[in-house]
Amino acid sequence: MLNTNHRTRRRDTLLALLGLSGILSACLILTATVVGVALREDANHVSFTISELYEMGAPNAWWLMILFTAYHALVIPLAVGLHRGLPKARFDWLGPVLLGTAGLLGIPLGAYARCDPGCFGATTFRGQLHGVLVLITVPLIFGAMFAIWYRVRPHNNWRKYARYTFATAVIGLGFGLAMTPFVQGPYAGLLERINVSILLQWYVVSGIMVIGLSRRNE
């Protein structure tokens, strides 16, 4: 009996750590964005995109790359935590796999695939890879949200989280599509930050939820 309780406590602690990764992920990218702009006289949060903070030749890029890489990497344990904590269902692996794949592809996005100066009209391999990875990872995240919504929606105790996840996916996807014509405009940075914030708040809320699930079994 003691051994069983000990194993349960270890599993609960692991689930809490997996949930914490979602919160830390959001904190890291927020820190990188705010401090990255503060350290550059030519940068601002309105017209300067997040990718431009660590573009080829950017000052302070090395430590920003570490933070951005860690931000993406921490999405993977969050995906694991969601899979462990959410109710089981057919194809219940789909949402976490999509989310984890987005985090995995984000690692080279942060650690290697830096965009060319200005982040538009890429001519180098790194710059082109940056654009490709962004175009892949963002739909994966929204796909993960829809899959997770579908997984939990039949369960009465999860309806609030299901509606919240569905609304986040619809709003984020809709806003992302609406801002497409303005990605090279004077408000590109602000629009991107709003869209990223929609994703980040879902990471935080989902992480808190996973941590809460770990405490229910104590």
PDB file of C-alpha atoms in Angstrom:
ATOM      1  CA  MET A   1       0.000   0.000   0.000  1.00  0.00           C
ATOM      2  CA  LEU A   2       2.803   2.414   0.862  1.00  0.00           C
ATOM      3  CA  ASN A   3       4.578   1.637  -2.380  1.00  0.00           C
ATOM      4  CA  THR A   4       1.381   2.253  -4.338  1.00  0.00           C
ATOM      5  CA  ASN A   5       0.846   5.625  -2.656  1.00  0.00           C
ATOM      6  CA  HIS A   6       4.455   6.565  -3.321  1.00  0.00           C
ATOM      7  CA  ARG A   7       4.091   5.773  -7.023  1.00  0.00           C
ATOM      8  CA  THR A   8       0.876   7.820  -7.151  1.00  0.00           C
ATOM      9  CA  ARG A   9       2.598  10.818  -5.580  1.00  0.00           C
ATOM     10  CA  ARG A  10       5.418  10.550  -8.101  1.00  0.00           C
ATOM     11  CA  ARG A  11       2.950  10.480 -10.980  1.00  0.00           C
ATOM     12  CA  ASP A  12       1.116  13.499  -9.562  1.00  0.00           C
ATOM     13  CA  THR A  13       4.360  15.430  -9.217  1.00  0.00           C
ATOM     14  CA  LEU A  14       5.283  14.605 -12.802  1.00  0.00           C
ATOM     15  CA  LEU A  15       1.891  15.792 -14.025  1.00  0.00           C
ATOM     16  CA  ALA A  16       2.332  19.065 -12.142  1.00  0.00           C
ATOM     17  CA  LEU A  17       5.753  19.592 -13.716  1.00  0.00           C
ATOM     18  CA  LEU A  18       4.341  18.879 -17.149  1.00  0.00           C
ATOM     19  CA  GLY A  19       1.640  21.487 -16.547  1.00  0.00           C
ATOM     20  CA  LEU A  20       4.194  23.980 -15.258  1.00  0.00           C
ATOM     21  CA  SER A  21       6.034  23.735 -18.572  1.00  0.00           C
ATOM     22  CA  GLY A  22       3.116  25.451 -20.313  1.00  0.00           C
ATOM     23  CA  ILE A  23       3.329  28.427 -17.964  1.00  0.00           C
ATOM     24  CA  LEU A  24       7.113  28.632 -18.253  1.00  0.00           C
ATOM     25  CA  SER A  25       6.892  28.450 -22.031  1.00  0.00           C
ATOM     26  CA  ALA A  26       4.726  31.563 -22.156  1.00  0.00           C
ATOM     27  CA  CYS A  27       6.939  33.366 -19.632  1.00  0.00           C
ATOM     28  CA  LEU A  28      10.066  32.705 -21.693  1.00  0.00           C
ATOM     29  CA  ILE A  29       8.767  34.138 -24.944  1.00  0.00           C
ATOM     30  CA  LEU A  30       7.287  37.149 -23.154  1.00  0.00           C
ATOM     31  CA  THR A  31      10.636  37.790 -21.474  1.00  0.00           C
ATOM     32  CA  ALA A  32      12.544  37.379 -24.732  1.00  0.00           C
ATOM     33  CA  THR A  33      10.205  39.738 -26.559  1.00  0.00           C
ATOM     34  CA  VAL A  34      10.113  42.499 -23.937  1.00  0.00           C
ATOM     35  CA  VAL A  35      13.823  42.460 -23.101  1.00  0.00           C
ATOM     36  CA  GLY A  36      14.815  41.945 -26.735  1.00  0.00           C
ATOM     37  CA  VAL A  37      13.035  45.137 -27.751  1.00  0.00           C
ATOM     38  CA  ALA A  38      14.365  47.046 -24.729  1.00  0.00           C
ATOM     39  CA  LEU A  39      17.966  46.269 -25.705  1.00  0.00           C
ATOM     40  CA  ARG A  40      17.612  47.553 -29.266  1.00  0.00           C
ATOM     41  CA  GLU A  41      17.223  51.217 -30.058  1.00  0.00           C
ATOM     42  CA  ASP A  42      15.766  50.469 -33.483  1.00  0.00           C
ATOM     43  CA  ALA A  43      13.113  48.027 -32.235  1.00  0.00           C
ATOM     44  CA  ASN A  44       9.565  48.544 -31.025  1.00  0.00           C
ATOM     45  CA  HIS A  45       6.506  46.400 -30.301  1.00  0.00           C
ATOM     46  CA  VAL A  46       4.356  47.921 -33.032  1.00  0.00           C
ATOM     47  CA  SER A  47       6.218  47.412 -36.291  1.00  0.00           C
ATOM     48  CA  PHE A  48       9.016  45.045 -35.221  1.00  0.00           C
ATOM     49  CA  THR A  49       8.097  41.366 -35.481  1.00  0.00           C
ATOM     50  CA  ILE A  50       9.294  38.844 -32.909  1.00  0.00           C
ATOM     51  CA  SER A  51      11.408  37.020 -35.485  1.00  0.00           C
ATOM     52  CA  GLU A  52      13.294  40.226 -36.272  1.00  0.00           C
ATOM     53  CA  LEU A  53      14.636  40.290 -32.711  1.00  0.00           C
ATOM     54  CA  TYR A  54      16.944  37.366 -33.517  1.00  0.00           C
ATOM     55  CA  GLU A  55      17.255  37.740 -37.287  1.00  0.00           C
ATOM     56  CA  MET A  56      20.598  37.225 -39.002  1.00  0.00           C
ATOM     57  CA  GLY A  57      23.011  39.863 -37.756  1.00  0.00           C
ATOM     58  CA  ALA A  58      20.783  41.002 -34.888  1.00  0.00           C
ATOM     59  CA  PRO A  59      22.502  42.101 -31.657  1.00  0.00           C
ATOM     60  CA  ASN A  60      21.934  39.945 -28.565  1.00  0.00           C
ATOM     61  CA  ALA A  61      20.631  37.198 -30.857  1.00  0.00           C
ATOM     62  CA  TRP A  62      22.464  34.324 -29.162  1.00  0.00           C
ATOM     63  CA  TRP A  63      20.657  34.513 -25.823  1.00  0.00           C
ATOM     64  CA  LEU A  64      17.339  35.305 -27.477  1.00  0.00           C
ATOM     65  CA  MET A  65      17.768  32.115 -29.501  1.00  0.00           C
ATOM     66  CA  ILE A  66      18.205  30.183 -26.245  1.00  0.00           C
ATOM     67  CA  LEU A  67      14.974  31.620 -24.823  1.00  0.00           C
ATOM     68  CA  PHE A  68      12.993  31.074 -28.021  1.00  0.00           C
ATOM     69  CA  THR A  69      14.296  27.518 -28.327  1.00  0.00           C
ATOM     70  CA  ALA A  70      13.359  26.750 -24.726  1.00  0.00           C
ATOM     71  CA  TYR A  71       9.924  28.298 -25.311  1.00  0.00           C
ATOM     72  CA  HIS A  72       9.234  25.868 -28.139  1.00  0.00           C
ATOM     73  CA  ALA A  73      10.785  22.895 -26.341  1.00  0.00           C
ATOM     74  CA  LEU A  74       8.564  23.359 -23.273  1.00  0.00           C
ATOM     75  CA  VAL A  75       5.487  22.898 -25.431  1.00  0.00           C
ATOM     76  CA  ILE A  76       6.418  19.209 -25.739  1.00  0.00           C
ATOM     77  CA  PRO A  77       6.030  18.339 -22.026  1.00  0.00           C
ATOM     78  CA  LEU A  78       2.823  20.398 -21.952  1.00  0.00           C
ATOM     79  CA  ALA A  79       1.490  18.157 -24.725  1.00  0.00           C
ATOM     80  CA  VAL A  80       2.463  15.093 -22.693  1.00  0.00           C
ATOM     81  CA  GLY A  81       0.726  16.517 -19.626  1.00  0.00           C
ATOM     82  CA  LEU A  82      -2.460  17.170 -21.576  1.00  0.00           C
ATOM     83  CA  HIS A  83      -2.458  13.620 -22.907  1.00  0.00           C
ATOM     84  CA  ARG A  84      -1.969  12.175 -19.411  1.00  0.00           C
ATOM     85  CA  GLY A  85      -4.526  14.435 -17.750  1.00  0.00           C
ATOM     86  CA  LEU A  86      -7.378  14.647 -20.245  1.00  0.00           C
ATOM     87  CA  PRO A  87     -10.099  11.976 -20.401  1.00  0.00           C
ATOM     88  CA  LYS A  88      -9.420   9.070 -22.728  1.00  0.00           C
ATOM     89  CA  ALA A  89     -11.141   8.847 -26.084  1.00  0.00           C
ATOM     90  CA  ARG A  90     -10.741   7.442 -29.547  1.00  0.00           C
ATOM     91  CA  PHE A  91      -7.831   9.095 -31.322  1.00  0.00           C
ATOM     92  CA  ASP A  92      -7.045  10.887 -28.057  1.00  0.00           C
ATOM     93  CA  TRP A  93      -3.396  11.016 -29.082  1.00  0.00           C
ATOM     94  CA  LEU A  94      -4.028  13.334 -32.029  1.00  0.00           C
ATOM     95  CA  GLY A  95      -4.156  16.685 -30.230  1.00  0.00           C
ATOM     96  CA  PRO A  96      -1.094  16.098 -28.042  1.00  0.00           C
ATOM     97  CA  VAL A  97       0.863  14.727 -31.012  1.00  0.00           C
ATOM     98  CA  LEU A  98       0.068  17.788 -33.117  1.00  0.00           C
ATOM     99  CA  LEU A  99       0.999  20.109 -30.267  1.00  0.00           C
ATOM    100  CA  GLY A 100       4.171  18.186 -29.459  1.00  0.00           C
ATOM    101  CA  THR A 101       5.179  18.174 -33.127  1.00  0.00           C
ATOM    102  CA  ALA A 102       4.772  21.943 -33.226  1.00  0.00           C
ATOM    103  CA  GLY A 103       7.072  22.215 -30.216  1.00  0.00           C
ATOM    104  CA  LEU A 104       9.589  19.841 -31.775  1.00  0.00           C
ATOM    105  CA  LEU A 105       9.701  21.759 -35.056  1.00  0.00           C
ATOM    106  CA  GLY A 106      10.007  24.972 -33.067  1.00  0.00           C
ATOM    107  CA  ILE A 107      13.360  23.880 -31.668  1.00  0.00           C
ATOM    108  CA  PRO A 108      15.240  24.353 -34.966  1.00  0.00           C
ATOM    109  CA  LEU A 109      13.114  27.456 -35.549  1.00  0.00           C
ATOM    110  CA  GLY A 110      14.573  29.035 -32.437  1.00  0.00           C
ATOM    111  CA  ALA A 111      18.051  27.508 -32.496  1.00  0.00           C
ATOM    112  CA  TYR A 112      18.955  27.674 -36.180  1.00  0.00           C
ATOM    113  CA  ALA A 113      16.376  28.927 -38.683  1.00  0.00           C
ATOM    114  CA  ARG A 114      16.856  32.654 -38.254  1.00  0.00           C
ATOM    115  CA  CYS A 115      15.186  34.884 -40.812  1.00  0.00           C
ATOM    116  CA  ASP A 116      17.129  37.199 -43.109  1.00  0.00           C
ATOM    117  CA  PRO A 117      17.313  40.881 -42.106  1.00  0.00           C
ATOM    118  CA  GLY A 118      13.809  42.300 -42.231  1.00  0.00           C
ATOM    119  CA  CYS A 119      12.327  38.775 -42.224  1.00  0.00           C
ATOM    120  CA  PHE A 120      10.778  39.157 -45.673  1.00  0.00           C
ATOM    121  CA  GLY A 121      11.979  37.999 -49.072  1.00  0.00           C
ATOM    122  CA  ALA A 122      14.293  35.294 -47.718  1.00  0.00           C
ATOM    123  CA  THR A 123      17.252  34.409 -49.936  1.00  0.00           C
ATOM    124  CA  THR A 124      19.319  32.206 -47.607  1.00  0.00           C
ATOM    125  CA  PHE A 125      18.560  28.614 -46.594  1.00  0.00           C
ATOM    126  CA  ARG A 126      18.091  29.637 -42.966  1.00  0.00           C
ATOM    127  CA  GLY A 127      15.687  32.382 -43.904  1.00  0.00           C
ATOM    128  CA  GLN A 128      13.657  30.125 -46.167  1.00  0.00           C
ATOM    129  CA  LEU A 129      13.578  27.387 -43.531  1.00  0.00           C
ATOM    130  CA  HIS A 130      12.335  29.940 -40.998  1.00  0.00           C
ATOM    131  CA  GLY A 131       9.357  30.772 -43.183  1.00  0.00           C
ATOM    132  CA  VAL A 132       8.559  27.113 -43.853  1.00  0.00           C
ATOM    133  CA  LEU A 133       8.673  26.161 -40.163  1.00  0.00           C
ATOM    134  CA  VAL A 134       6.409  29.052 -39.184  1.00  0.00           C
ATOM    135  CA  LEU A 135       3.897  28.050 -41.851  1.00  0.00           C
ATOM    136  CA  ILE A 136       3.898  24.486 -40.483  1.00  0.00           C
ATOM    137  CA  THR A 137       3.986  25.017 -36.715  1.00  0.00           C
ATOM    138  CA  VAL A 138       1.163  27.550 -36.434  1.00  0.00           C
ATOM    139  CA  PRO A 139      -1.463  25.355 -38.173  1.00  0.00           C
ATOM    140  CA  LEU A 140      -0.271  22.409 -36.063  1.00  0.00           C
ATOM    141  CA  ILE A 141      -1.039  24.340 -32.869  1.00  0.00           C
ATOM    142  CA  PHE A 142      -4.521  25.311 -34.023  1.00  0.00           C
ATOM    143  CA  GLY A 143      -5.104  21.755 -35.231  1.00  0.00           C
ATOM    144  CA  ALA A 144      -4.099  20.520 -31.783  1.00  0.00           C
ATOM    145  CA  MET A 145      -6.641  22.827 -30.162  1.00  0.00           C
ATOM    146  CA  PHE A 146      -9.464  21.564 -32.360  1.00  0.00           C
ATOM    147  CA  ALA A 147      -8.444  17.943 -31.722  1.00  0.00           C
ATOM    148  CA  ILE A 148      -8.313  18.505 -27.952  1.00  0.00           C
ATOM    149  CA  TRP A 149     -11.702  20.216 -28.064  1.00  0.00           C
ATOM    150  CA  TYR A 150     -13.123  17.223 -29.909  1.00  0.00           C
ATOM    151  CA  ARG A 151     -11.569  14.869 -27.355  1.00  0.00           C
ATOM    152  CA  VAL A 152     -13.082  16.473 -24.262  1.00  0.00           C
ATOM    153  CA  ARG A 153     -16.388  17.885 -25.539  1.00  0.00           C
ATOM    154  CA  PRO A 154     -18.498  14.762 -24.759  1.00  0.00           C
ATOM    155  CA  HIS A 155     -17.532  14.869 -21.078  1.00  0.00           C
ATOM    156  CA  ASN A 156     -19.755  16.996 -18.846  1.00  0.00           C
ATOM    157  CA  ASN A 157     -16.943  17.943 -16.467  1.00  0.00           C
ATOM    158  CA  TRP A 158     -14.858  19.246 -19.354  1.00  0.00           C
ATOM    159  CA  ARG A 159     -17.398  21.309 -21.265  1.00  0.00           C
ATOM    160  CA  LYS A 160     -16.088  24.660 -20.063  1.00  0.00           C
ATOM    161  CA  TYR A 161     -12.549  23.782 -21.099  1.00  0.00           C
ATOM    162  CA  ALA A 162     -13.868  22.380 -24.392  1.00  0.00           C
ATOM    163  CA  ARG A 163     -15.750  25.601 -25.193  1.00  0.00           C
ATOM    164  CA  TYR A 164     -12.785  27.703 -24.116  1.00  0.00           C
ATOM    165  CA  THR A 165     -10.351  25.711 -26.296  1.00  0.00           C
ATOM    166  CA  PHE A 166     -12.695  25.830 -29.291  1.00  0.00           C
ATOM    167  CA  ALA A 167     -13.204  29.587 -28.905  1.00  0.00           C
ATOM    168  CA  THR A 168      -9.459  30.152 -28.605  1.00  0.00           C
ATOM    169  CA  ALA A 169      -8.804  28.153 -31.769  1.00  0.00           C
ATOM    170  CA  VAL A 170     -11.494  29.954 -33.763  1.00  0.00           C
ATOM    171  CA  ILE A 171     -10.479  33.426 -32.571  1.00  0.00           C
ATOM    172  CA  GLY A 172      -6.771  32.746 -33.070  1.00  0.00           C
ATOM    173  CA  LEU A 173      -7.224  31.231 -36.508  1.00  0.00           C
ATOM    174  CA  GLY A 174      -9.617  33.958 -37.595  1.00  0.00           C
ATOM    175  CA  PHE A 175      -7.350  36.729 -36.353  1.00  0.00           C
ATOM    176  CA  GLY A 176      -4.332  35.100 -38.002  1.00  0.00           C
ATOM    177  CA  LEU A 177      -6.083  34.933 -41.361  1.00  0.00           C
ATOM    178  CA  ALA A 178      -7.387  38.477 -41.023  1.00  0.00           C
ATOM    179  CA  MET A 179      -3.929  39.900 -40.345  1.00  0.00           C
ATOM    180  CA  THR A 180      -2.331  38.172 -43.341  1.00  0.00           C
ATOM    181  CA  PRO A 181      -2.636  41.233 -45.645  1.00  0.00           C
ATOM    182  CA  PHE A 182      -0.881  43.355 -43.011  1.00  0.00           C
ATOM    183  CA  VAL A 183       2.153  41.159 -42.263  1.00  0.00           C
ATOM    184  CA  GLN A 184       4.458  43.681 -43.943  1.00  0.00           C
ATOM    185  CA  GLY A 185       2.653  46.797 -42.752  1.00  0.00           C
ATOM    186  CA  PRO A 186       3.503  49.333 -40.037  1.00  0.00           C
ATOM    187  CA  TYR A 187       1.543  47.371 -37.416  1.00  0.00           C
ATOM    188  CA  ALA A 188       2.943  43.936 -38.218  1.00  0.00           C
ATOM    189  CA  GLY A 189       4.626  43.559 -34.829  1.00  0.00           C
ATOM    190  CA  LEU A 190       1.552  44.531 -32.839  1.00  0.00           C
ATOM    191  CA  LEU A 191      -0.732  42.223 -34.820  1.00  0.00           C
ATOM    192  CA  GLU A 192       1.705  39.344 -34.450  1.00  0.00           C
ATOM    193  CA  ARG A 193       1.944  39.872 -30.690  1.00  0.00           C
ATOM    194  CA  ILE A 194      -1.840  39.814 -30.357  1.00  0.00           C
ATOM    195  CA  ASN A 195      -2.006  36.554 -32.284  1.00  0.00           C
ATOM    196  CA  VAL A 196       0.828  35.009 -30.274  1.00  0.00           C
ATOM    197  CA  SER A 197      -0.837  36.132 -27.030  1.00  0.00           C
ATOM    198  CA  ILE A 198      -3.945  34.168 -27.996  1.00  0.00           C
ATOM    199  CA  LEU A 199      -1.813  31.025 -28.147  1.00  0.00           C
ATOM    200  CA  LEU A 200       0.164  31.824 -25.014  1.00  0.00           C
ATOM    201  CA  GLN A 201      -2.860  32.350 -22.795  1.00  0.00           C
ATOM    202  CA  TRP A 202      -4.081  28.904 -23.848  1.00  0.00           C
ATOM    203  CA  TYR A 203      -0.707  27.433 -22.861  1.00  0.00           C
ATOM    204  CA  VAL A 204      -0.973  29.097 -19.453  1.00  0.00           C
ATOM    205  CA  VAL A 205      -4.581  28.108 -18.810  1.00  0.00           C
ATOM    206  CA  SER A 206      -3.958  24.546 -19.996  1.00  0.00           C
ATOM    207  CA  GLY A 207      -0.859  24.327 -17.825  1.00  0.00           C
ATOM    208  CA  ILE A 208      -2.771  25.534 -14.764  1.00  0.00           C
ATOM    209  CA  MET A 209      -5.498  23.015 -15.529  1.00  0.00           C
ATOM    210  CA  VAL A 210      -2.973  20.161 -15.726  1.00  0.00           C
ATOM    211  CA  ILE A 211      -1.432  21.252 -12.424  1.00  0.00           C
ATOM    212  CA  GLY A 212      -4.916  21.242 -10.915  1.00  0.00           C
ATOM    213  CA  LEU A 213      -5.480  17.698 -12.141  1.00  0.00           C
ATOM    214  CA  SER A 214      -2.296  16.586 -10.402  1.00  0.00           C
ATOM    215  CA  ARG A 215      -3.623  17.870  -7.070  1.00  0.00           C
ATOM    216  CA  ARG A 216      -6.958  16.099  -7.300  1.00  0.00           C
ATOM    217  CA  ASN A 217      -5.310  12.752  -6.732  1.00  0.00           C
ATOM    218  CA  GLU A 218      -3.221  13.755  -3.708  1.00  0.00           C
TER     219      GLU A 218
END
